[in-house]
PDB file of C-alpha atoms and ligand atoms in Angstrom:
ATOM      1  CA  UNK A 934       0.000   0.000   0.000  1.00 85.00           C
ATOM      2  CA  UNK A 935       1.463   3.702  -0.970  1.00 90.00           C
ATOM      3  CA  UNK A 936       1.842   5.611   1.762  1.00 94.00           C
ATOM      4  CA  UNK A 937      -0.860   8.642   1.110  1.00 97.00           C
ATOM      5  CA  UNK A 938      -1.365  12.079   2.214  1.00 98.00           C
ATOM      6  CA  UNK A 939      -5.334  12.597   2.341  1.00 98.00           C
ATOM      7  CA  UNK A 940      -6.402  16.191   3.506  1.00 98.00           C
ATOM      8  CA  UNK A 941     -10.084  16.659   4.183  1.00 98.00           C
ATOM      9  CA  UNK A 942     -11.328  20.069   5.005  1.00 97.00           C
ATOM     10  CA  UNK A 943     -14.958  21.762   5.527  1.00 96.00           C
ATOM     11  CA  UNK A 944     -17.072  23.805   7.656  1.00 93.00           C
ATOM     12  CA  UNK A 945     -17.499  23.109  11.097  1.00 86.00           C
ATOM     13  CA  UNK A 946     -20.046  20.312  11.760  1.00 86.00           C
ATOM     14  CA  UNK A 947     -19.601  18.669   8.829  1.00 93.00           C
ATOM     15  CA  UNK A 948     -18.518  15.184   9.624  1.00 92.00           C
ATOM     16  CA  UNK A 949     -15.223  15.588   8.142  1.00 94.00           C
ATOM     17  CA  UNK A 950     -13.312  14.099  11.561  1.00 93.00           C
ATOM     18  CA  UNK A 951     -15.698  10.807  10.977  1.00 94.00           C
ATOM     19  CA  UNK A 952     -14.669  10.784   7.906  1.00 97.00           C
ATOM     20  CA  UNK A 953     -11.362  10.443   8.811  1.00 98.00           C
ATOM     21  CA  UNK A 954     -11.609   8.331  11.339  1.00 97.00           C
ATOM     22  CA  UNK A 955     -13.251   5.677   8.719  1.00 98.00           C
ATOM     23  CA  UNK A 956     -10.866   6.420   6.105  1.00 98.00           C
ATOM     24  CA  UNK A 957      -7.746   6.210   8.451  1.00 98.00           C
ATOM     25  CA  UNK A 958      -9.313   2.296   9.843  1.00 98.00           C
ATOM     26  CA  UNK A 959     -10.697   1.437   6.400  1.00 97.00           C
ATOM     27  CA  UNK A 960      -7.218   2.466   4.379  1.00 97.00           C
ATOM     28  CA  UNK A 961      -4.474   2.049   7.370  1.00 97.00           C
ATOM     29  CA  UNK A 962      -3.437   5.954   7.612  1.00 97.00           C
ATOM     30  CA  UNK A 963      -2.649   8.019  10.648  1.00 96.00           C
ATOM     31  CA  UNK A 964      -5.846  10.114  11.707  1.00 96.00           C
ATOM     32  CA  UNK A 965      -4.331  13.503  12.373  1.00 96.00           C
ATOM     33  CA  UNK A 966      -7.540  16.094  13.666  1.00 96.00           C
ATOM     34  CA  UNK A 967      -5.615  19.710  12.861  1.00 96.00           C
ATOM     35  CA  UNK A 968      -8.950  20.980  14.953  1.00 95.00           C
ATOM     36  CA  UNK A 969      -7.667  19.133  17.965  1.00 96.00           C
ATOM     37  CA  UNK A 970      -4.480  21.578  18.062  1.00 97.00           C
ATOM     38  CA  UNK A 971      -6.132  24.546  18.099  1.00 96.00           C
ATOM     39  CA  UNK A 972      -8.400  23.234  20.555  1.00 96.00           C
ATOM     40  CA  UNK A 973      -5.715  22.294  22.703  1.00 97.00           C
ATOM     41  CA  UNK A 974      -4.197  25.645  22.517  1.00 97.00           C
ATOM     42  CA  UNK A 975      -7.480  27.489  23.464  1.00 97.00           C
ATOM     43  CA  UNK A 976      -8.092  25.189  26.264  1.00 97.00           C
ATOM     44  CA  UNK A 977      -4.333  26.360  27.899  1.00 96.00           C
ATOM     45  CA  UNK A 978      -5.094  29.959  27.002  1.00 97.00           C
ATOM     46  CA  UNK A 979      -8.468  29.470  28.812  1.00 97.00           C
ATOM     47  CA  UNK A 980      -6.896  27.712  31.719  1.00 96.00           C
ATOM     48  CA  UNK A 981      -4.611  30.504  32.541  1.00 96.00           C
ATOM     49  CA  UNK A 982      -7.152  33.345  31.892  1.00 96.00           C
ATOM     50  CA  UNK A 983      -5.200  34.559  28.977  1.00 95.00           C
ATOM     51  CA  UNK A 984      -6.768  38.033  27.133  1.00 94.00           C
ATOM     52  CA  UNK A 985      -7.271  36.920  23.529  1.00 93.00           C
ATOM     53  CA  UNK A 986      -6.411  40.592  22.571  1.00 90.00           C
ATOM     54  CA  UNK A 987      -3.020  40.721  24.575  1.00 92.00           C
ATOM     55  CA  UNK A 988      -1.296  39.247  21.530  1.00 90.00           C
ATOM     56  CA  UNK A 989       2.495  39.489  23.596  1.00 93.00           C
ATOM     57  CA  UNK A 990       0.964  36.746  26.254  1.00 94.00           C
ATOM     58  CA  UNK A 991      -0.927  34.546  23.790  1.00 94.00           C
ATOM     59  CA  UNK A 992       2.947  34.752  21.678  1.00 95.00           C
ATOM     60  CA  UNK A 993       4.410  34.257  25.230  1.00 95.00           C
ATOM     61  CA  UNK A 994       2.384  30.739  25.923  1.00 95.00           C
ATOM     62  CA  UNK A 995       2.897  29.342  22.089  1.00 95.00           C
ATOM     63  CA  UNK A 996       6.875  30.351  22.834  1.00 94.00           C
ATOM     64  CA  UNK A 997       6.540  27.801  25.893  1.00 93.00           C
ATOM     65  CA  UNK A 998       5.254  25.323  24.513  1.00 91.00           C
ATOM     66  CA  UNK A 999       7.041  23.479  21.934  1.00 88.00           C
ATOM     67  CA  UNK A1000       4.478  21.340  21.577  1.00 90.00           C
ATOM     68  CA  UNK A1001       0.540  20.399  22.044  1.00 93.00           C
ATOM     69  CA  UNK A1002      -0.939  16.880  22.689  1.00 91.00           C
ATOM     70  CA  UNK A1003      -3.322  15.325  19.915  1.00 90.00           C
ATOM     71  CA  UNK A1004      -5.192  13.194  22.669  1.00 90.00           C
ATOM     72  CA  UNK A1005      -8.394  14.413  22.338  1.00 89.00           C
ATOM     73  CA  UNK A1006     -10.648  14.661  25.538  1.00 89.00           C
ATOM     74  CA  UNK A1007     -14.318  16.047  26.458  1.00 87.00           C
ATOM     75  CA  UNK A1008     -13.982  19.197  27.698  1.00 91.00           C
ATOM     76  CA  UNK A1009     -11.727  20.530  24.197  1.00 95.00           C
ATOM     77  CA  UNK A1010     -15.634  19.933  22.456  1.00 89.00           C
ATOM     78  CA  UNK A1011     -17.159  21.758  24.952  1.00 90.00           C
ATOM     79  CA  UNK A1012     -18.513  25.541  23.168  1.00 84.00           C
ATOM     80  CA  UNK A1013     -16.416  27.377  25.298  1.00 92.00           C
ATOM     81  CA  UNK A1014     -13.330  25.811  24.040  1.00 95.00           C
ATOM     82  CA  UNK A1015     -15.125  25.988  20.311  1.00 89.00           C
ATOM     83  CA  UNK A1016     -15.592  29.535  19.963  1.00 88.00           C
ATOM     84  CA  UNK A1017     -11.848  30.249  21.676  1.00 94.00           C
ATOM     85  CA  UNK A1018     -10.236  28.174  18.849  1.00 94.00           C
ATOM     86  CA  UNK A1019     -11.917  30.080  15.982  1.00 86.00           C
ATOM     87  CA  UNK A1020     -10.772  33.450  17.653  1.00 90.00           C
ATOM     88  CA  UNK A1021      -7.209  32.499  17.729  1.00 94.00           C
ATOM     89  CA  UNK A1022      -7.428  30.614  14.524  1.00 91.00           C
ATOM     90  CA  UNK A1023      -7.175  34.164  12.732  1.00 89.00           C
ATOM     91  CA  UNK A1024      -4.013  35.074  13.841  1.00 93.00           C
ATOM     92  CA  UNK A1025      -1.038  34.601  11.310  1.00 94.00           C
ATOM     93  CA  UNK A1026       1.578  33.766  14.121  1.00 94.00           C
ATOM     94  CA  UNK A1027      -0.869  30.786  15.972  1.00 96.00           C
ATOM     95  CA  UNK A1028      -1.688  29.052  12.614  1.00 96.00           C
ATOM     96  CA  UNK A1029       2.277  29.171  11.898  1.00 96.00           C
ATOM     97  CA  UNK A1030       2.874  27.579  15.325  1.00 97.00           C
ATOM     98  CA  UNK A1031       0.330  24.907  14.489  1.00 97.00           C
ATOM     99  CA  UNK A1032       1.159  24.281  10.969  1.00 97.00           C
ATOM    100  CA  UNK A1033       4.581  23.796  12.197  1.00 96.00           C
ATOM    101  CA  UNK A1034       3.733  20.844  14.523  1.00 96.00           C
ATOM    102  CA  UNK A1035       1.276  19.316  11.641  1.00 96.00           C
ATOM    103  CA  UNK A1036       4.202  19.410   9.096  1.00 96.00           C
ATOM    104  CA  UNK A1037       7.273  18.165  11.740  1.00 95.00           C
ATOM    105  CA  UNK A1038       4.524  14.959  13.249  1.00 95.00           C
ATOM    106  CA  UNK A1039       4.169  14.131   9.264  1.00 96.00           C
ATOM    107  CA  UNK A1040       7.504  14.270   8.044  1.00 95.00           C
ATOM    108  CA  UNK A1041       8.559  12.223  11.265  1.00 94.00           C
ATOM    109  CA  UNK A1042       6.335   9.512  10.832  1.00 94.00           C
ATOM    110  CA  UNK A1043       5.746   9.301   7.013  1.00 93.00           C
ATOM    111  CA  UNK A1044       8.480   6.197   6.511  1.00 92.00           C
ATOM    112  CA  UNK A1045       5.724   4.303   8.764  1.00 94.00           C
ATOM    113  CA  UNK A1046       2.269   5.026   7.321  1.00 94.00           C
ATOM    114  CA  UNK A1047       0.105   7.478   5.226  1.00 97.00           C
ATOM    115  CA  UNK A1048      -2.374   9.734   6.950  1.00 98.00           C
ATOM    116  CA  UNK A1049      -5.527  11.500   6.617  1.00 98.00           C
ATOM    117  CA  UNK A1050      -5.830  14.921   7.829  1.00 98.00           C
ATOM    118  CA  UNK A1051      -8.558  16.969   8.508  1.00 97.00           C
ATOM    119  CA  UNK A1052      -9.433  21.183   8.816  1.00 96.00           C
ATOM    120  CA  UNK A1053     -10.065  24.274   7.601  1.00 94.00           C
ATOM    121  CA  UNK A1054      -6.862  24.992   5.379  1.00 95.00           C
ATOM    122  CA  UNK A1055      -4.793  21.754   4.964  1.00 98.00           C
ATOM    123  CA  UNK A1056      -5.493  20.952   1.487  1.00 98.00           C
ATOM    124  CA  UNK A1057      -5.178  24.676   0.626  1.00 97.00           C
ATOM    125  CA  UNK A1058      -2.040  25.377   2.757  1.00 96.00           C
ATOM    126  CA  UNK A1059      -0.117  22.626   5.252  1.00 97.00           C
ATOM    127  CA  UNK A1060      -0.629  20.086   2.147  1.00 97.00           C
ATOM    128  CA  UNK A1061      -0.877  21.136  -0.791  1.00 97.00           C
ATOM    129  CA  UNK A1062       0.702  18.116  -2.650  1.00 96.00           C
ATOM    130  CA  UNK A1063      -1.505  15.789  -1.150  1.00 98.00           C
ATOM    131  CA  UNK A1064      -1.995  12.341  -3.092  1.00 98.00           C
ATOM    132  CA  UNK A1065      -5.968  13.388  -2.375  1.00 98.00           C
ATOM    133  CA  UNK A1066      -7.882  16.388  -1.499  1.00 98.00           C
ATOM    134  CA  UNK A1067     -11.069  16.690  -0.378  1.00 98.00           C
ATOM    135  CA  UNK A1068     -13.651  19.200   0.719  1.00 98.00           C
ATOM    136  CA  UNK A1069     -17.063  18.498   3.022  1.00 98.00           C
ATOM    137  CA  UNK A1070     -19.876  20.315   2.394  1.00 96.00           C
ATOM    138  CA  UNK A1071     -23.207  20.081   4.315  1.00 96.00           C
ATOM    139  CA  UNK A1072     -25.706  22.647   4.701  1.00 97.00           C
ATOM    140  CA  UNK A1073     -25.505  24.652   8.175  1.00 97.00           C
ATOM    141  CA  UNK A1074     -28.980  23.908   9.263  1.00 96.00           C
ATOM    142  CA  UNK A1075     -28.260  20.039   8.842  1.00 95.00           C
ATOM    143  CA  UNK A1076     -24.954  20.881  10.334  1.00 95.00           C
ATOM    144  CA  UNK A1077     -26.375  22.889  13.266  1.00 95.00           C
ATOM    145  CA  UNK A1078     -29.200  19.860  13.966  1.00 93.00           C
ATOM    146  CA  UNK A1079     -26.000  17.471  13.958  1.00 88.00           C
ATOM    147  CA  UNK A1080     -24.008  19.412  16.583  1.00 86.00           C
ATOM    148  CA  UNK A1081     -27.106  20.247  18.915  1.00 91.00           C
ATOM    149  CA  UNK A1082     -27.136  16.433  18.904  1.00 90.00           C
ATOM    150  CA  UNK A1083     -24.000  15.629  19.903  1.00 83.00           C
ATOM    151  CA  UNK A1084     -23.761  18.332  22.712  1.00 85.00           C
ATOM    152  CA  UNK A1085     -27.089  16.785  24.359  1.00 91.00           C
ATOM    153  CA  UNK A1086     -24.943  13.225  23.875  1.00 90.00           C
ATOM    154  CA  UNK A1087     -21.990  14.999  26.221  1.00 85.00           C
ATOM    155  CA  UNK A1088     -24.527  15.981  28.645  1.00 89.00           C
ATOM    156  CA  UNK A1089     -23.580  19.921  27.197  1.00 83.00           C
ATOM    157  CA  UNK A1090     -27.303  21.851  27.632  1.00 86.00           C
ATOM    158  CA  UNK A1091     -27.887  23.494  24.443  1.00 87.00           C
ATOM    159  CA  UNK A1092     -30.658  25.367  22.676  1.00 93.00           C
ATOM    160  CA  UNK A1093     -30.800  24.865  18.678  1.00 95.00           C
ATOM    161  CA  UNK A1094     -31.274  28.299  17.876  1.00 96.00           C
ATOM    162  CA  UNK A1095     -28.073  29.120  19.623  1.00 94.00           C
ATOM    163  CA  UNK A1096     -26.091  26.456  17.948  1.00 92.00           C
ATOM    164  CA  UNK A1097     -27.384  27.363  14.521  1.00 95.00           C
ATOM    165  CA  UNK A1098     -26.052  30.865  15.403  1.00 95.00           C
ATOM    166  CA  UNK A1099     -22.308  29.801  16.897  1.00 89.00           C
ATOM    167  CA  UNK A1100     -22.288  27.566  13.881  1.00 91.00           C
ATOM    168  CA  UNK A1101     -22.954  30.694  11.254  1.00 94.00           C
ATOM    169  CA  UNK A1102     -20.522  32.803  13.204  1.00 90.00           C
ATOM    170  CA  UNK A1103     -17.912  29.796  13.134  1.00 86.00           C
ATOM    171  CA  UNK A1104     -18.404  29.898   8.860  1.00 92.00           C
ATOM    172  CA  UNK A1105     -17.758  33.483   8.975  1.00 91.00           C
ATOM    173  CA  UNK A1106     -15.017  33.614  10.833  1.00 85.00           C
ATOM    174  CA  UNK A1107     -13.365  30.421   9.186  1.00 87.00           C
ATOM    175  CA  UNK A1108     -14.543  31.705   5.488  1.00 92.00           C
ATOM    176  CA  UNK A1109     -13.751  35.513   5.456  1.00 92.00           C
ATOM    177  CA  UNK A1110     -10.619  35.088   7.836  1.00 88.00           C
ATOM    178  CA  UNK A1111      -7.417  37.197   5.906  1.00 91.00           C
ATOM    179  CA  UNK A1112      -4.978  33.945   6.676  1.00 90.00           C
ATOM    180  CA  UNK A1113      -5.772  30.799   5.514  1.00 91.00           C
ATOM    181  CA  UNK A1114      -9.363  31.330   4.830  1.00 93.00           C
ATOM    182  CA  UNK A1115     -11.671  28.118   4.802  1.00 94.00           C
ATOM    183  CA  UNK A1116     -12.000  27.532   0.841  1.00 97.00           C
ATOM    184  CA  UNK A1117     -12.343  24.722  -1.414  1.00 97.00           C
ATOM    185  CA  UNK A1118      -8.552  23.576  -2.168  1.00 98.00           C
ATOM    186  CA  UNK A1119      -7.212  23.932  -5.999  1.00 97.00           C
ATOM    187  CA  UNK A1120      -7.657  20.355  -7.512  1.00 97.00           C
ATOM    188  CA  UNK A1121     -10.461  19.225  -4.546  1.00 98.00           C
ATOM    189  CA  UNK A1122     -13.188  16.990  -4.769  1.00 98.00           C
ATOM    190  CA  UNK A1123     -15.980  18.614  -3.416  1.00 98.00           C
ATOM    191  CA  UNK A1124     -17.958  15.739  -1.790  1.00 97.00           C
ATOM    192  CA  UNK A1125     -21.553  16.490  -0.311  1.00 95.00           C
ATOM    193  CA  UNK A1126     -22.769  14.616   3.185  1.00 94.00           C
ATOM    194  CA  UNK A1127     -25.829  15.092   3.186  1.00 92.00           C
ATOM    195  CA  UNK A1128     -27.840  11.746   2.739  1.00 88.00           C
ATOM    196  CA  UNK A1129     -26.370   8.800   3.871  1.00 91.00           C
ATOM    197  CA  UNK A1130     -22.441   8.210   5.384  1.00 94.00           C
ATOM    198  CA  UNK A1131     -22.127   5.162   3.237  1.00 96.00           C
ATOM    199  CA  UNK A1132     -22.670   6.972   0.138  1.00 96.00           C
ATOM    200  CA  UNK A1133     -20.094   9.625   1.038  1.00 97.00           C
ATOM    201  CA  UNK A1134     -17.679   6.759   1.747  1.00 97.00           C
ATOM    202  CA  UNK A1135     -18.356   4.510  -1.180  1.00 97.00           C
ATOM    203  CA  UNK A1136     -17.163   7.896  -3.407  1.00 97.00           C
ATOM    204  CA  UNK A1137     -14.129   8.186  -1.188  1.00 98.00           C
ATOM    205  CA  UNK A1138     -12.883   4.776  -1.171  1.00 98.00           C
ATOM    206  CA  UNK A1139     -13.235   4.841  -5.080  1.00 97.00           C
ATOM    207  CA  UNK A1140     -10.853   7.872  -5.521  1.00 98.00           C
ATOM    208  CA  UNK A1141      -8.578   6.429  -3.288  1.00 98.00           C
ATOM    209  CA  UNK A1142      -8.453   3.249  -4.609  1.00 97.00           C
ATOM    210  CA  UNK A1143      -7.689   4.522  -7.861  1.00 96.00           C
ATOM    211  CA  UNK A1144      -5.003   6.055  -6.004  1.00 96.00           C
ATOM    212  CA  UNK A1145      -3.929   2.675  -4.273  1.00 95.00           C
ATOM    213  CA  UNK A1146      -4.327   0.370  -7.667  1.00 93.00           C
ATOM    214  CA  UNK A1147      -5.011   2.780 -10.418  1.00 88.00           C
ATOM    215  CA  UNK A1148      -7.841   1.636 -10.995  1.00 69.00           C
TER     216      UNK A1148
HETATM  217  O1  LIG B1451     -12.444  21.283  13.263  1.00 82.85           O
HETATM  218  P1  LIG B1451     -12.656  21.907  14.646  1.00 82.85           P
HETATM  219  O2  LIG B1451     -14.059  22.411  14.851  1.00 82.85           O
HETATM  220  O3  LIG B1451     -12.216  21.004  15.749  1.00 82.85           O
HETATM  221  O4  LIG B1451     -11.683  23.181  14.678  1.00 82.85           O
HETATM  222  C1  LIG B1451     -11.602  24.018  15.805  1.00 82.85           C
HETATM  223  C2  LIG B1451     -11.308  25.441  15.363  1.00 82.85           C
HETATM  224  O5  LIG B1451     -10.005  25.518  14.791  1.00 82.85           O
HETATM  225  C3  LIG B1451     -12.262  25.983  14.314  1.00 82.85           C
HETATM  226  O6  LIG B1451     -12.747  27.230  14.732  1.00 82.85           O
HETATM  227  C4  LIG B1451     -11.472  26.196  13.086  1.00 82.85           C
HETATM  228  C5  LIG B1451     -10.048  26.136  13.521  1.00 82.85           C
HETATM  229  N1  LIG B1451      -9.250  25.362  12.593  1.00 82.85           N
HETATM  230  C6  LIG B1451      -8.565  26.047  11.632  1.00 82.85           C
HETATM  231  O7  LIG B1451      -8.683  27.273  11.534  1.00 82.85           O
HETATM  232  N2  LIG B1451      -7.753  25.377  10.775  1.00 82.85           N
HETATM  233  C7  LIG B1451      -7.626  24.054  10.857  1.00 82.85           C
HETATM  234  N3  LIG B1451      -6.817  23.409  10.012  1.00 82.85           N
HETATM  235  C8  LIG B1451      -8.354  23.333  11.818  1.00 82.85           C
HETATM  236  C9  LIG B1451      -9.171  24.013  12.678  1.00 82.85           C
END
C-alpha cells in the first residue's frame, strides 16, 4: 500500500473528523484532527485566563510550549473551548505555530504510514501536494441539527437556535478570515454529506483506490 497524504477540510459540523476516522481504519493511515491543536491551545489559554487581545501573552504561551498533545478529551468539544479556537485561529503567528507541529509529526512519521488529515486549510495550505484532497460540504442547518445532537450526547445543555447561530458565526469567521481562509482547495473533490455516510464513503474509497491500484 502507498503511503498517502489525504487532507479533508470543511465547515465546522460537517462530519469531516468521521470521515477520517473511517478512512484512516478502512485504508491504514494516521488520523491527524488539525482541529484538535487549536483546541488544545485554546483550552491552555483558557486555563490561565489569557486576554485573547493581549497578543504578547498569547505569543508568550505558544513560545513555551514546543508542543501540544493530539489526545483528544471532552472538555476541548465543549462551546467554550469551540468559539476560543476560531478566535485564535485568525491570527497569522498561531496558525504558523500549528502548521509547524502538523508538518514536523508528518515528516517524522511518514516512513511508517500514510495519513488522513482533517481542517479548515490543509489541502489549501499545510498540504498542498496531497496524493488526495477533499472538501465536506453540508448545509448549516443540517450541520447545526448534527451538533445540537451531539452536545445533548456529552450531557452539554444546548438550545438549537443558539447552535445554529455559533455555527454561522464559526463559517464566517473560518470563510472571510485574511490567513488561511476556509475555501475549497485547488484540484479538490468537493464531496456532499448530506444523505447517507455510506454513500459519502463509497465515493471516497473509489478515488482512493484509484489512487492505491489505479484503478
Ligand atoms: O475542526 P474543529 O471544529 O475542531 O476546529 C476548531 C477550530 O479551529 C475551528 O474554529 C477552526 C479552527 N481550525 C482552523 O482554523 N484550521 C484548521 N486546520 C483546523 C481548525
Amino acid at each position: 500500500m502507498k503511503k498517502i497524504i489525504v487532507t479533508i477540510d470543511g465547515p465546522a459540523g460537517s462530519g469531516k473528523g468521521r470521515i477520517a476516522k473511517y478512512i484512516s481504519k478502512k485504508w491504514g493511515l494516521y488520523h491527524l484532527d488539525s482541529g484538535i491543536l487549536y483546541r488544545r491551545l485554546a483550552e491552555v489559554l483558557n486555563n490561565k485566563n489569557i486576554d485573547l487581545k493581549n497578543i504578547d501573552k498569547v505569543k508568550k504561551i505558544i513560545k513555551k510550549h514546543k508542543n501540544l498533545s493530539f489526545r483528544k478529551n471532552k472538555n476541548l468539544r465543549s462551546e467554550k473551548i469551540s468559539n476560543i479556537a476560531s478566535k485564535i485561529a485568525v491570527f497569522q503567528y498561531v496558525r504558523k505555530y500549528i502548521n509547524k507541529l502538523q508538518n514536523d509529526f508528518v515528516i517524522q512519521n511518514i516512513d511508517k504510514k500514510g495519513f488522513v488529515i482533517d481542517g479548515r486549510d490543509i489541502g489549501s495550505v499545510v498540504f498542498k501536494n496531497a496524493d488526495l484532497k477533499l472538501y465536506i460540504d453540508v448545509d448549516v442547518k443540517i450541520r447545526a441539527k448534527r451538533r445540537y445532537k451531539q452536545l445533548i450526547d456529552i450531557g452539554e445543555k444546548s438550545i438549537y437556535r443558539q447552535i445554529l447561530k455559533d455555527i454561522r458565526l464559526r463559517d464566517k469567521l473560518d470563510k472571510n478570515r485574511k490567513n488561511s481562509p476556509l475555501v475549497i482547495p485547488k484540484g479538490a473533490y468537493v464531496i456532499k454529506n448530506e444523505s447517507s455516510l455510506l454513500n459519502t464513503y463509497n465515493k471516497i474509497n473509489k478515488l482512493i483506490e484509484k489512487i492505491q491500484y489505479g484503478k
